[in-house]
Short mmCIF file of C-alpha atoms and ligand atoms in Angstrom, two decimals:
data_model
loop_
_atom_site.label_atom_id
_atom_site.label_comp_id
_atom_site.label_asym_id
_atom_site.label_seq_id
_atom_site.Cartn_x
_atom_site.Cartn_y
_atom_site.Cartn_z
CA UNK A 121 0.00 0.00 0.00
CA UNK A 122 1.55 3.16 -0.81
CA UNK A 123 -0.33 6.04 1.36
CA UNK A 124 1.04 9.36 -0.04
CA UNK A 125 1.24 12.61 2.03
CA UNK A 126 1.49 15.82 0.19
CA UNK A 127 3.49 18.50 2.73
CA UNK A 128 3.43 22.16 1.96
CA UNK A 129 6.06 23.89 3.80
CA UNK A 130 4.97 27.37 2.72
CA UNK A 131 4.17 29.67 5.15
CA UNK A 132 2.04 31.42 2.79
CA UNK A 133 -0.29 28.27 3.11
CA UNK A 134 -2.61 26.51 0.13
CA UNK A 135 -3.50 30.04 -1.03
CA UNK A 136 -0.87 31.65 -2.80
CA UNK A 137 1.96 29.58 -2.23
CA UNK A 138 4.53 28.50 -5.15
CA UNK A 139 4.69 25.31 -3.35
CA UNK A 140 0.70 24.81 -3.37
CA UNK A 141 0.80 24.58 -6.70
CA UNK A 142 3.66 22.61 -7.47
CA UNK A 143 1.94 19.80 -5.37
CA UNK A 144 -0.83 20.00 -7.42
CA UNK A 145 1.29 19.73 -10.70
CA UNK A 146 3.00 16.50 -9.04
CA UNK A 147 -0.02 15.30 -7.91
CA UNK A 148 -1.88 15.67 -11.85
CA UNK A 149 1.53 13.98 -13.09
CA UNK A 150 1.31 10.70 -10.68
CA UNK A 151 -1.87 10.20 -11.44
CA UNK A 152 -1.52 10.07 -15.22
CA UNK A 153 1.83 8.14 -15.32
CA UNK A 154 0.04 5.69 -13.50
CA UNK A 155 -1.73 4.61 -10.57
CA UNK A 156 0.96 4.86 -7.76
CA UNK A 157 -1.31 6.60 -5.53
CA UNK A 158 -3.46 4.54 -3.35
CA UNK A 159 -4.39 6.76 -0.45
CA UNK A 160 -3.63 10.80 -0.73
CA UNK A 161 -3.84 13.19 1.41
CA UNK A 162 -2.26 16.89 2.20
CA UNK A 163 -0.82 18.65 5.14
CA UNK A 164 0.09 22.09 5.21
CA UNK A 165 2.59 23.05 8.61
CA UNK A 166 0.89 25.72 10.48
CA UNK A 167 2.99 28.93 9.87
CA UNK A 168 2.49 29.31 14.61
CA UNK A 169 5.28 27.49 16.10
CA UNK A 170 5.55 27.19 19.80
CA UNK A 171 3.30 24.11 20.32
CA UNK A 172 3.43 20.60 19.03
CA UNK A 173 0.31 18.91 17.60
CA UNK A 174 0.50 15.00 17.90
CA UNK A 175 -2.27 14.62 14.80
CA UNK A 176 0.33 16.38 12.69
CA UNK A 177 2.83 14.33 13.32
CA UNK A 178 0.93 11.10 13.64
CA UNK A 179 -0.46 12.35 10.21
CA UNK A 180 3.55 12.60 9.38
CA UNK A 181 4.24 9.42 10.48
CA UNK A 182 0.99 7.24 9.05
CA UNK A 183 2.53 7.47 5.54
CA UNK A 184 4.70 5.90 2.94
CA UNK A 185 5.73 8.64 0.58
CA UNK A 186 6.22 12.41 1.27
CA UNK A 187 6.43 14.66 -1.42
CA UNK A 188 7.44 18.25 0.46
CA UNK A 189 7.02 21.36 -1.28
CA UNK A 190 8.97 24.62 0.26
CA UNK A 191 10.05 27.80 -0.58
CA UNK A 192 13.40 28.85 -0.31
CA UNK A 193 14.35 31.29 2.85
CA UNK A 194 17.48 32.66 3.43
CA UNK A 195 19.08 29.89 1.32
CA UNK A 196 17.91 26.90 3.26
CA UNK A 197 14.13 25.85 5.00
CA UNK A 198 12.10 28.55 6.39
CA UNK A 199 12.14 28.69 9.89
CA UNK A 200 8.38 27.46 10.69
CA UNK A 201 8.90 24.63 9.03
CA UNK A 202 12.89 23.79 10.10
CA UNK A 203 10.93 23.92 13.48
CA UNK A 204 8.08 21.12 12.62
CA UNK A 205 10.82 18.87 11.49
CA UNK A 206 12.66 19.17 14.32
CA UNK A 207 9.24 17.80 16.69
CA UNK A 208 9.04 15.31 13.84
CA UNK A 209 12.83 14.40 13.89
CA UNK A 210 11.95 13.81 18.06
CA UNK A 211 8.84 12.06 17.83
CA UNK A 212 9.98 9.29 15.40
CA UNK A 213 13.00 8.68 17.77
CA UNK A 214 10.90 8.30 20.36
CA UNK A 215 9.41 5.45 18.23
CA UNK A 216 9.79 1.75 19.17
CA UNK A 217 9.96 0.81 15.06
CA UNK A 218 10.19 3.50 12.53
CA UNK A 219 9.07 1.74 9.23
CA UNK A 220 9.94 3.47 6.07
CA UNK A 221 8.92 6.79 4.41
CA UNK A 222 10.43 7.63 1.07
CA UNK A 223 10.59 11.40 1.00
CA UNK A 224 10.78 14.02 -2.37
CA UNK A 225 11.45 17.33 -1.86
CA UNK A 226 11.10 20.47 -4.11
CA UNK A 227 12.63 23.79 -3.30
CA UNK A 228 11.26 26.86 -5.04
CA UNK A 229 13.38 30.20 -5.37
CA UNK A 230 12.92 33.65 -5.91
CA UNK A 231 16.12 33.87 -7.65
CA UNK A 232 16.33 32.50 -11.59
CA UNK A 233 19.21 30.15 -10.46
CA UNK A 234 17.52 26.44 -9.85
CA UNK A 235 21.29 25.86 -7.50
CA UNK A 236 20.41 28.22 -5.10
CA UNK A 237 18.20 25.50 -3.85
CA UNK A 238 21.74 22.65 -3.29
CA UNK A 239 21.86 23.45 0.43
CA UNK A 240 18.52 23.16 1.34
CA UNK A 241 17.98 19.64 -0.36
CA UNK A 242 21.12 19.31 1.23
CA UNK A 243 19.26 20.04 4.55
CA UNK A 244 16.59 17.82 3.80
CA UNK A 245 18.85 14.97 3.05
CA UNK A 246 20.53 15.22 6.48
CA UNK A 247 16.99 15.40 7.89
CA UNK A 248 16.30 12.33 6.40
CA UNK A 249 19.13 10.78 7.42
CA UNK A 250 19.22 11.38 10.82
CA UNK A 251 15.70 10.65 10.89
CA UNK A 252 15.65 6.82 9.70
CA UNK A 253 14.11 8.33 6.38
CA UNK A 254 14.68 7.42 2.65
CA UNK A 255 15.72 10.10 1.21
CA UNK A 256 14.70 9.72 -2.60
CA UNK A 257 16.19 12.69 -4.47
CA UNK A 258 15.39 16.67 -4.51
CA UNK A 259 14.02 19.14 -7.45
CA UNK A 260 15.30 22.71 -7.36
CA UNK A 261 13.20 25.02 -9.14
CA UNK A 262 14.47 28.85 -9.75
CA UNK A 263 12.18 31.82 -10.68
CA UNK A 264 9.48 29.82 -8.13
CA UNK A 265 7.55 33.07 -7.33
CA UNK A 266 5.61 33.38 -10.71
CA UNK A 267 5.18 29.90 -10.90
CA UNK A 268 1.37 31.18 -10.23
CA UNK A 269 1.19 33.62 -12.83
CA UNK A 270 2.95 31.48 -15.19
CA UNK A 271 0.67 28.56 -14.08
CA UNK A 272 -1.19 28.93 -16.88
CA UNK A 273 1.48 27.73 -19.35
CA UNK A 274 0.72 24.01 -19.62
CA UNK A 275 3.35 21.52 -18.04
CA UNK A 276 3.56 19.68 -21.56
CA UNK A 277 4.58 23.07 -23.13
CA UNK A 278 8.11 23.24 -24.20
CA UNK A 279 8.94 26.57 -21.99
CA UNK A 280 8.44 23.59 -18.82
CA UNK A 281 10.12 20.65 -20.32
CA UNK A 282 12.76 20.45 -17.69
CA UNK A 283 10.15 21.17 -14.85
CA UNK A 284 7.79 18.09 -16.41
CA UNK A 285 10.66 15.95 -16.47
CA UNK A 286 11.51 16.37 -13.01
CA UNK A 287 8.35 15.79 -11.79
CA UNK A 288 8.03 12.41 -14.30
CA UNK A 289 11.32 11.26 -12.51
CA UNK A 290 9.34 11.18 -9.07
CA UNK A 291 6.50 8.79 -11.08
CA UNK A 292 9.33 7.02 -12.27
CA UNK A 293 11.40 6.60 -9.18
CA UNK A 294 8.11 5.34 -7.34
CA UNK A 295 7.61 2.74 -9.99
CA UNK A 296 10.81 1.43 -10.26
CA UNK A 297 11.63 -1.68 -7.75
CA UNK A 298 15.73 -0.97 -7.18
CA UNK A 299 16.76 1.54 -5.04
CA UNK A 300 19.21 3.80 -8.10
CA UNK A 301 20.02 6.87 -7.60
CA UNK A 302 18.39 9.83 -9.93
CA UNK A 303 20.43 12.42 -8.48
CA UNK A 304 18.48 15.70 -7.83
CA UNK A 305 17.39 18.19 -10.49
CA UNK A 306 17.55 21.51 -11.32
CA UNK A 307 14.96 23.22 -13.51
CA UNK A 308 13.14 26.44 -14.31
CA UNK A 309 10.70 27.34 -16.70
CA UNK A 310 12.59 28.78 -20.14
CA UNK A 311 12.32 32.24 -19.91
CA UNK A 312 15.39 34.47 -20.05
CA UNK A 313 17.10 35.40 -17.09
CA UNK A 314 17.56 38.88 -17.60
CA UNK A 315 13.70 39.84 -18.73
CA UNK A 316 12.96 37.94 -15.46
CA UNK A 317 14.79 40.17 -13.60
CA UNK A 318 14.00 43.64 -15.53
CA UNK A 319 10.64 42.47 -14.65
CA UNK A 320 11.08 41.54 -11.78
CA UNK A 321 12.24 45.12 -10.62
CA UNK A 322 8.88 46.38 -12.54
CA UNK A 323 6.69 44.12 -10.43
CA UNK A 324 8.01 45.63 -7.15
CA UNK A 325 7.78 48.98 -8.33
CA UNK A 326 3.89 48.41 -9.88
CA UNK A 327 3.16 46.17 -6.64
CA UNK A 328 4.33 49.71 -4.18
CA UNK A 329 2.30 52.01 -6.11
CA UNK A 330 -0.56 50.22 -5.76
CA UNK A 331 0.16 50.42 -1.31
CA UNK A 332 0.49 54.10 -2.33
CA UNK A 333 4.12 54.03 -2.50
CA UNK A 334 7.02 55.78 -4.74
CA UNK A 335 9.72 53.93 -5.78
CA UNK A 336 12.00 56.12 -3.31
CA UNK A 337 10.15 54.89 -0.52
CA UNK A 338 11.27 51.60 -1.16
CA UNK A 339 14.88 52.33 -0.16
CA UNK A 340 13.82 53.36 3.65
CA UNK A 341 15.95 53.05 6.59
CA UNK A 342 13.35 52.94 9.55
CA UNK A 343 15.66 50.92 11.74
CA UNK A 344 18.66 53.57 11.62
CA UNK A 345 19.26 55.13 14.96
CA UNK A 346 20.82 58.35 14.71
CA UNK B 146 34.38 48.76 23.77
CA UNK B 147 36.87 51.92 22.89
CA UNK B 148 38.90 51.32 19.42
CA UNK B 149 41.44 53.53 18.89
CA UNK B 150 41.40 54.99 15.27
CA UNK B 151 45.21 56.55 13.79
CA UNK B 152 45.49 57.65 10.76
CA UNK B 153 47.55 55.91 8.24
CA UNK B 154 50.86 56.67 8.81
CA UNK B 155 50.54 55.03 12.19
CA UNK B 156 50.69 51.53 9.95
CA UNK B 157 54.27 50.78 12.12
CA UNK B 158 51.45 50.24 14.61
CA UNK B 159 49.94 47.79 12.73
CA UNK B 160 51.56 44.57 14.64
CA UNK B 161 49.71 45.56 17.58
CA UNK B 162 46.63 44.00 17.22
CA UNK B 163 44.86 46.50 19.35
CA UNK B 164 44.72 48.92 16.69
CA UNK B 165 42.20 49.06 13.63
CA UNK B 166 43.95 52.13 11.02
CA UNK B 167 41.50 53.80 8.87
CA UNK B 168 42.82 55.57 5.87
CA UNK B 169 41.90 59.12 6.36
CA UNK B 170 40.79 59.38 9.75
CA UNK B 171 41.80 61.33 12.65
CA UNK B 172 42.87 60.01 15.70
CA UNK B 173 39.73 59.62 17.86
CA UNK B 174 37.71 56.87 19.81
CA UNK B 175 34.68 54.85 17.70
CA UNK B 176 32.07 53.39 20.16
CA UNK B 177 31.97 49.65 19.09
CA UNK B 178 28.59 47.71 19.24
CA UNK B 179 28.59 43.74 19.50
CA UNK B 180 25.81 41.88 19.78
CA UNK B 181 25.70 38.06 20.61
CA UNK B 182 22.43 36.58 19.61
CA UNK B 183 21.89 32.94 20.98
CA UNK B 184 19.84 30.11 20.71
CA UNK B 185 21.37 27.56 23.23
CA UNK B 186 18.97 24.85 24.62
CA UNK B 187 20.94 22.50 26.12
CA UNK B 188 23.49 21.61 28.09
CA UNK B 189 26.08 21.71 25.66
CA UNK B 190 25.21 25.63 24.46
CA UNK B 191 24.19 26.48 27.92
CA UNK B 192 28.47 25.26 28.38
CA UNK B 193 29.29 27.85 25.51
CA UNK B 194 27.49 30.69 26.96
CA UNK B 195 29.06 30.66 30.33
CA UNK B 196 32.38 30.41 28.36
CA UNK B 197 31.46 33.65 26.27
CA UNK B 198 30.16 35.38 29.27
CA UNK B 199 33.35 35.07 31.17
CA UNK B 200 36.05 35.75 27.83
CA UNK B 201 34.04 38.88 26.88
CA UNK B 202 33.50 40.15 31.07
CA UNK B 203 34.30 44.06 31.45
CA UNK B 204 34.20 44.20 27.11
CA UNK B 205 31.93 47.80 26.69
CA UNK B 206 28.98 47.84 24.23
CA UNK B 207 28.31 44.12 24.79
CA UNK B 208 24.94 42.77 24.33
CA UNK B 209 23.79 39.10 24.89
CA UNK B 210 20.42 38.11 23.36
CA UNK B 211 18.63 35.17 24.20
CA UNK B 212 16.40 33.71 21.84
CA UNK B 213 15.23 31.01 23.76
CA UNK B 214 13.17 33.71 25.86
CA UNK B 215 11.71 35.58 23.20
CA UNK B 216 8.98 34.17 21.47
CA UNK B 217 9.18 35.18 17.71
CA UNK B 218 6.39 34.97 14.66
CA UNK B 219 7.96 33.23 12.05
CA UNK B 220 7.71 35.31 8.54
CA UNK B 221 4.78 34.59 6.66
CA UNK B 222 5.89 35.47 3.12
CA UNK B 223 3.98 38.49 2.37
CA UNK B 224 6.81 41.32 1.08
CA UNK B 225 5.02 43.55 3.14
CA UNK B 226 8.58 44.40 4.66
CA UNK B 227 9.73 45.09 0.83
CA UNK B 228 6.59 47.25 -0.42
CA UNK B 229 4.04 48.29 2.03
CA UNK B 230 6.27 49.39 4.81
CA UNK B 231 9.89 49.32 3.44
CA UNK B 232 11.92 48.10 6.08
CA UNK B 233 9.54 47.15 9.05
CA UNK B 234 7.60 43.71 9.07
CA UNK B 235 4.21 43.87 9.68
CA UNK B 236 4.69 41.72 13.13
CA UNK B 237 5.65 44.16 16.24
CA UNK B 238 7.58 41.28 18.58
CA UNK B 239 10.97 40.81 19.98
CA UNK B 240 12.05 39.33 16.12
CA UNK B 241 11.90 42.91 15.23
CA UNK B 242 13.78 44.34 18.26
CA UNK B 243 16.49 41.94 17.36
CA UNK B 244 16.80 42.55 14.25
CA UNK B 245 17.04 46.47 14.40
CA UNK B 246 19.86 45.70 17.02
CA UNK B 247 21.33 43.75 14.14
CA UNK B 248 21.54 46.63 12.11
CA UNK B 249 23.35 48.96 14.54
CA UNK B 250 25.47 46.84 15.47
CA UNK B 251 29.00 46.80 14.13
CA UNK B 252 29.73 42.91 15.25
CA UNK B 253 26.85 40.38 15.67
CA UNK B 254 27.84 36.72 16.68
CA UNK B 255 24.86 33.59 16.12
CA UNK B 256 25.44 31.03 18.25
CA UNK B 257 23.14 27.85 17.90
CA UNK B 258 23.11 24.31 17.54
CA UNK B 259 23.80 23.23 14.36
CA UNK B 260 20.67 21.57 13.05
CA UNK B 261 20.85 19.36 9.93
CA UNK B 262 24.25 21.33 8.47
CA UNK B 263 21.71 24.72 8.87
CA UNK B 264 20.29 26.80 11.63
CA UNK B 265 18.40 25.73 14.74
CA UNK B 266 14.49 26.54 14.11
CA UNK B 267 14.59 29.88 16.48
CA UNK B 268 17.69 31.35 14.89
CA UNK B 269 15.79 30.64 11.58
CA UNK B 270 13.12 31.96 12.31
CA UNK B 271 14.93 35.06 13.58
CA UNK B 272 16.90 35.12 9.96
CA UNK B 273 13.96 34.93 7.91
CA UNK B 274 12.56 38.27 9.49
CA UNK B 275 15.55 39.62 8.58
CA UNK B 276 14.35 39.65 4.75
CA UNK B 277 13.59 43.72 5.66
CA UNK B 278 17.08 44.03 5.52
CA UNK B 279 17.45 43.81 1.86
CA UNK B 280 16.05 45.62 -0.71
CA UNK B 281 13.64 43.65 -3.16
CA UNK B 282 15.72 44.19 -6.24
CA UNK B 283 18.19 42.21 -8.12
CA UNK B 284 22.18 42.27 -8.15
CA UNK B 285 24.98 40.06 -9.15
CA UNK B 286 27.26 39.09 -6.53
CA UNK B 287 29.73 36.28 -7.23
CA UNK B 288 27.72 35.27 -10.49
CA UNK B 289 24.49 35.04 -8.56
CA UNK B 290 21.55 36.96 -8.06
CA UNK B 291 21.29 38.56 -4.84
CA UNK B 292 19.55 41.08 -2.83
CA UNK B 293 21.30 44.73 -2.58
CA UNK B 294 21.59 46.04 1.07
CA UNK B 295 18.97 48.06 2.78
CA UNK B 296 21.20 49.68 5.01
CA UNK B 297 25.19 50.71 3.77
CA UNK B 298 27.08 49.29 6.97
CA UNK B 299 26.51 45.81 7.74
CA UNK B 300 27.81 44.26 10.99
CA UNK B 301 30.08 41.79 10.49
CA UNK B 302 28.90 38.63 11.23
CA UNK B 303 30.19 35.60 13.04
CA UNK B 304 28.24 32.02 12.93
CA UNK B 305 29.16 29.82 15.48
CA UNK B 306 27.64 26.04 15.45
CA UNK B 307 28.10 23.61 17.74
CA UNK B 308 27.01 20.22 18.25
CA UNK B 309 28.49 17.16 20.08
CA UNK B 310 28.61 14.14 17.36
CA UNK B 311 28.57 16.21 14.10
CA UNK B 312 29.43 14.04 10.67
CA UNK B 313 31.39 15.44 7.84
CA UNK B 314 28.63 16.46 5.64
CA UNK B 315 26.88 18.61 8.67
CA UNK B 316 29.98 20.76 9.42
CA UNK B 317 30.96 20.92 5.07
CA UNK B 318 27.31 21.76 4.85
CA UNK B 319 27.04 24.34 7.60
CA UNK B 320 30.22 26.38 6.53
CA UNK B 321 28.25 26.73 2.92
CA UNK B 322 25.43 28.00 5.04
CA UNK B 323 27.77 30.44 6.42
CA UNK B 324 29.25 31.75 2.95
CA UNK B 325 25.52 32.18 1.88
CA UNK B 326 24.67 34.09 4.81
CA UNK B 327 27.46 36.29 4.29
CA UNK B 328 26.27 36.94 0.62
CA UNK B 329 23.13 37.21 1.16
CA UNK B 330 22.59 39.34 4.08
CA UNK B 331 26.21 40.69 4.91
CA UNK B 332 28.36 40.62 2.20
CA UNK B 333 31.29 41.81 4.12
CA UNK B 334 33.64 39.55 6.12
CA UNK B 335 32.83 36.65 7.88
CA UNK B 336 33.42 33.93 9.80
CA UNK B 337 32.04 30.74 10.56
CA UNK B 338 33.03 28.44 13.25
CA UNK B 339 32.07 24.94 14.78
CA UNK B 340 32.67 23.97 18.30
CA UNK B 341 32.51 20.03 18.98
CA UNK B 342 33.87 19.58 22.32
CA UNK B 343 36.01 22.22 24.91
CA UNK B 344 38.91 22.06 22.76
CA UNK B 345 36.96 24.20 20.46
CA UNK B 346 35.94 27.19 22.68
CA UNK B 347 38.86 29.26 22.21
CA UNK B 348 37.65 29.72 18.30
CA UNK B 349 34.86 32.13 19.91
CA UNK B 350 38.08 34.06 20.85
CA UNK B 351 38.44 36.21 17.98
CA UNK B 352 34.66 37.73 17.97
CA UNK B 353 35.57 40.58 20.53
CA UNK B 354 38.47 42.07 22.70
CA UNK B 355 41.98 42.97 21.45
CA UNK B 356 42.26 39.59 19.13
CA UNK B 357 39.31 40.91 16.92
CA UNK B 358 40.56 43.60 15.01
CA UNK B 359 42.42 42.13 12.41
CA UNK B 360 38.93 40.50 11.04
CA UNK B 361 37.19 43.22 9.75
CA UNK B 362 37.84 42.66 5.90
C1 FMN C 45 12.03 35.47 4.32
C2 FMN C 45 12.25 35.11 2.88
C3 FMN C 45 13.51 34.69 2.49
C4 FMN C 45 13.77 34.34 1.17
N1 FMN C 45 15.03 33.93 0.81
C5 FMN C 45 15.29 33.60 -0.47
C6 FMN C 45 16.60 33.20 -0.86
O1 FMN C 45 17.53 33.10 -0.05
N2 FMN C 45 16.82 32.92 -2.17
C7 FMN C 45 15.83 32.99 -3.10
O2 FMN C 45 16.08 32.73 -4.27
N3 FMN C 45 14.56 33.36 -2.76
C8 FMN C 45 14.29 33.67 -1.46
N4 FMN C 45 13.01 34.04 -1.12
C9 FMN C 45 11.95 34.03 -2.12
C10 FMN C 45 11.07 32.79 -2.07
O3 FMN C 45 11.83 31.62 -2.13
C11 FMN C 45 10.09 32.82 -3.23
O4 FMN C 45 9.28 33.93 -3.09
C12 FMN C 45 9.26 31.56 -3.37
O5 FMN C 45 8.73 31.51 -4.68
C13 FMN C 45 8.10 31.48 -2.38
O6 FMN C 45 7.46 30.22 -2.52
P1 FMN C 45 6.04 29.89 -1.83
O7 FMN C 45 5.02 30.73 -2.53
O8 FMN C 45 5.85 28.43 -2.08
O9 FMN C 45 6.14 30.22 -0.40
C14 FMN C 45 12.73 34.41 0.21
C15 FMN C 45 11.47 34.84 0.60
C16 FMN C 45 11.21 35.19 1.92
C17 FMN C 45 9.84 35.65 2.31
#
């Protein structure tokens, strides 16, 4: 029986998160390269740290597969959710026998460079590791904050070839009976760097006016002291 | 803690490690601000701290922060700190004290237990409210994009991880996270240490007092 969990480790939640939607896209993909899914269901970490909640992690636990879906912070796992693996990482030691999860995890970026993501599937690996988890492989995906607005290009469309691929290999890796390695990947949708980042600047600008703000205002120093 | 500025030609003086010469400046007496921001809950950090607290005793402008007894909102992704109110997050806690002692300090030292090669969960969460201290656009540093500077000084930062049975890939992975740091949020010198066992305390030397000065590339 393979009992899949789908983790978002947004903070931003199942409404407009990057990684929302990428577990979406996975989950469309599974389904259609064939029927590896037997039991689904989705967890998004509470953003509120502080206090542990046993369903969550019995919901953690009571699983075969993980695919986790995070943005990027500060060039490794946000902090809410470095947090909720660490109760996780304590419960399952606490447990007599840990049986086995196989675990996926995609990092989306800001940034148009899918490596910025290395150390935090680095993270995750070490996570696993130390957590009697099989770590499967990782998928790094740059220019992750319009993944919404571009989330009307179609996966099959050439501009998301190496983003489909990526998320085939998971379908792949699931059906496959050896234990290979597919090394992690490294994709973005095709889109040149530099309008991405022209616009980029535009969007910021066009996002402030509409708080009211000039561009000027963006370059405040409120936590100076004199 | 009193530096004492010379101007140039007072480079003879260099060997003494006491002194920090500016080009251009004359003689006078720069306040120094260092900040030590730590997240130690154990035994092991709990060790480190009494170690700090008795190197750095009588050292002016010295500021220990506990993050263990602040509780802090972790960020919730909303730029609001980027393009509503540039520079402020919209949470009002002790995440945004810190940080604004971050930025006026001229030395700031994160000591924590090193937690998967990365950051414990409540430095984390302290470093990803720091986003405010970028600004949203784009530069190339190193051949990456990165975030330009909100404000033009940065203190220099020291990362200090420690952790009792650490394997090779935590402490490779954890220097990387120090490099990023640095070029993300600092971009001026840094360093990045790991303390394993006693042996190792000494390495938290170099953050203030006399040995420091020669660090701030
Ligand atoms: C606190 C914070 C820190 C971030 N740090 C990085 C970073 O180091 N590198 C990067 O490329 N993007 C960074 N980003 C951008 C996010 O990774 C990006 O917006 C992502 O698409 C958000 O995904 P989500 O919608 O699934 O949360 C950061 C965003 C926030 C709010």
């Amino acid at each position: 029986m393979n009992r899949f969990l789908y983790i978002n480790g947004s903070p931003r939640g199942e409404k407009g998160s990057s990684s929302a939607l990428i577990l979406e896209d996975i989950r469309e993909i599974l389904k259609q390269e064939g029927g590896t899914e037997e039991q689904v269901q989705s967890l998004t970490l509470p953003r509120k740290t502080g206090s542990s909640d046993s369903a969550i992690l019995k919901k953690m636990e009571e699983s075969d597969v993980w695919i986790l879906a995070l943005p990027l912070y500060i060039d490794v796992l946000p902090g809410h959710l470095t947090w909720w693996l660490r109760e996780y990482q304590t419960f399952r030691e606490a447990l007599p026998d840990k049986k086995n999860i196989r675990v996926y995890g995609v990092v989306n970026c800001g940034f148009p460079e899918a490596v910025q993501n290395a150390d935090a599937l680095r993270v995750l690996k070490l996570f696993c590791r130390k957590s009697g988890l099989e770590w499967r492989f990782g998928i790094g995906l740059g220019m992750g904050e319009p993944y919404k607005q571009m989330h009307g290009i179609p996966l099959q469309s050439g501009m998301k070839k190496e983003i489909l691929n990526s998320y085939k290999a998971i379908a792949a890796d699931l059906q496959k009976k050896d234990t290979s390695d597919f090394g992690d990947f490294y994709v973005r949708i095709r889109y040149p760097k530099f309008l991405y980042k022209i616009q980029g600047a535009f969007g910021w600008v066009f996002r402030a006016r509409q708080n009211g703000l000039k561009k000027r205002d963006l370059y405040a120093r409120p936590l100076l002291e004199a | 803690m009193k530096v004492y500025v010379h101007l140039m030609f007072t480079v003879s003086t260099l060997a003494d490690a006491a002194l920090k010469p500016v080009q251009g400046a004359a003689e006078g007496v720069i306040e120094m601000k260092y900040t030590i921001i730590h997240d130690c809950p154990d035994p092991m950090g709990q060790d480190i701290l009494r170690y700090m607290q008795d190197s750095f005793k009588g050292i002016e402008g010295l500021q220990f922060i506990d993050l263990q007894s602040h509780p802090m909102e972790p960020c919730t992704g909303c730029f609001n700190c980027w393009l509503k109110t540039p520079g402020l997050c919209i949470f009002h806690d002790a995440a945004a004290d810190i940080v604004k002692e971050i930025v006026n300090s001229d030395r700031v030292l994160f000591l924590n237990p090193l937690t998967w090669g990365a950051y414990s969960p409540q430095l984390k969460i302290l470093l990803d409210r720091s986003l405010c201290r970028v600004l949203p656009f784009f530069e190339t540093h190193k051949g990456e994009t990165h975030h330009p500077s909100r404000y033009e000084k940065s203190p220099i930062p020291f990362l200090a991880g420690y952790g009792a049975d650490l394997d090779q890939d935590e402490m490779e992975l954890f220097k990387s996270t120090g490099q990023n740091l640095n070029d993300n949020l600092h971009k001026t010198g840094m360093e990045t240490v790991i303390i394993r066992n006693r042996d190792d305390f000494h390495l938290l030397d170099s953050f203030a007092g006399t040995k420091s000065m020669g660090g701030a590339a």
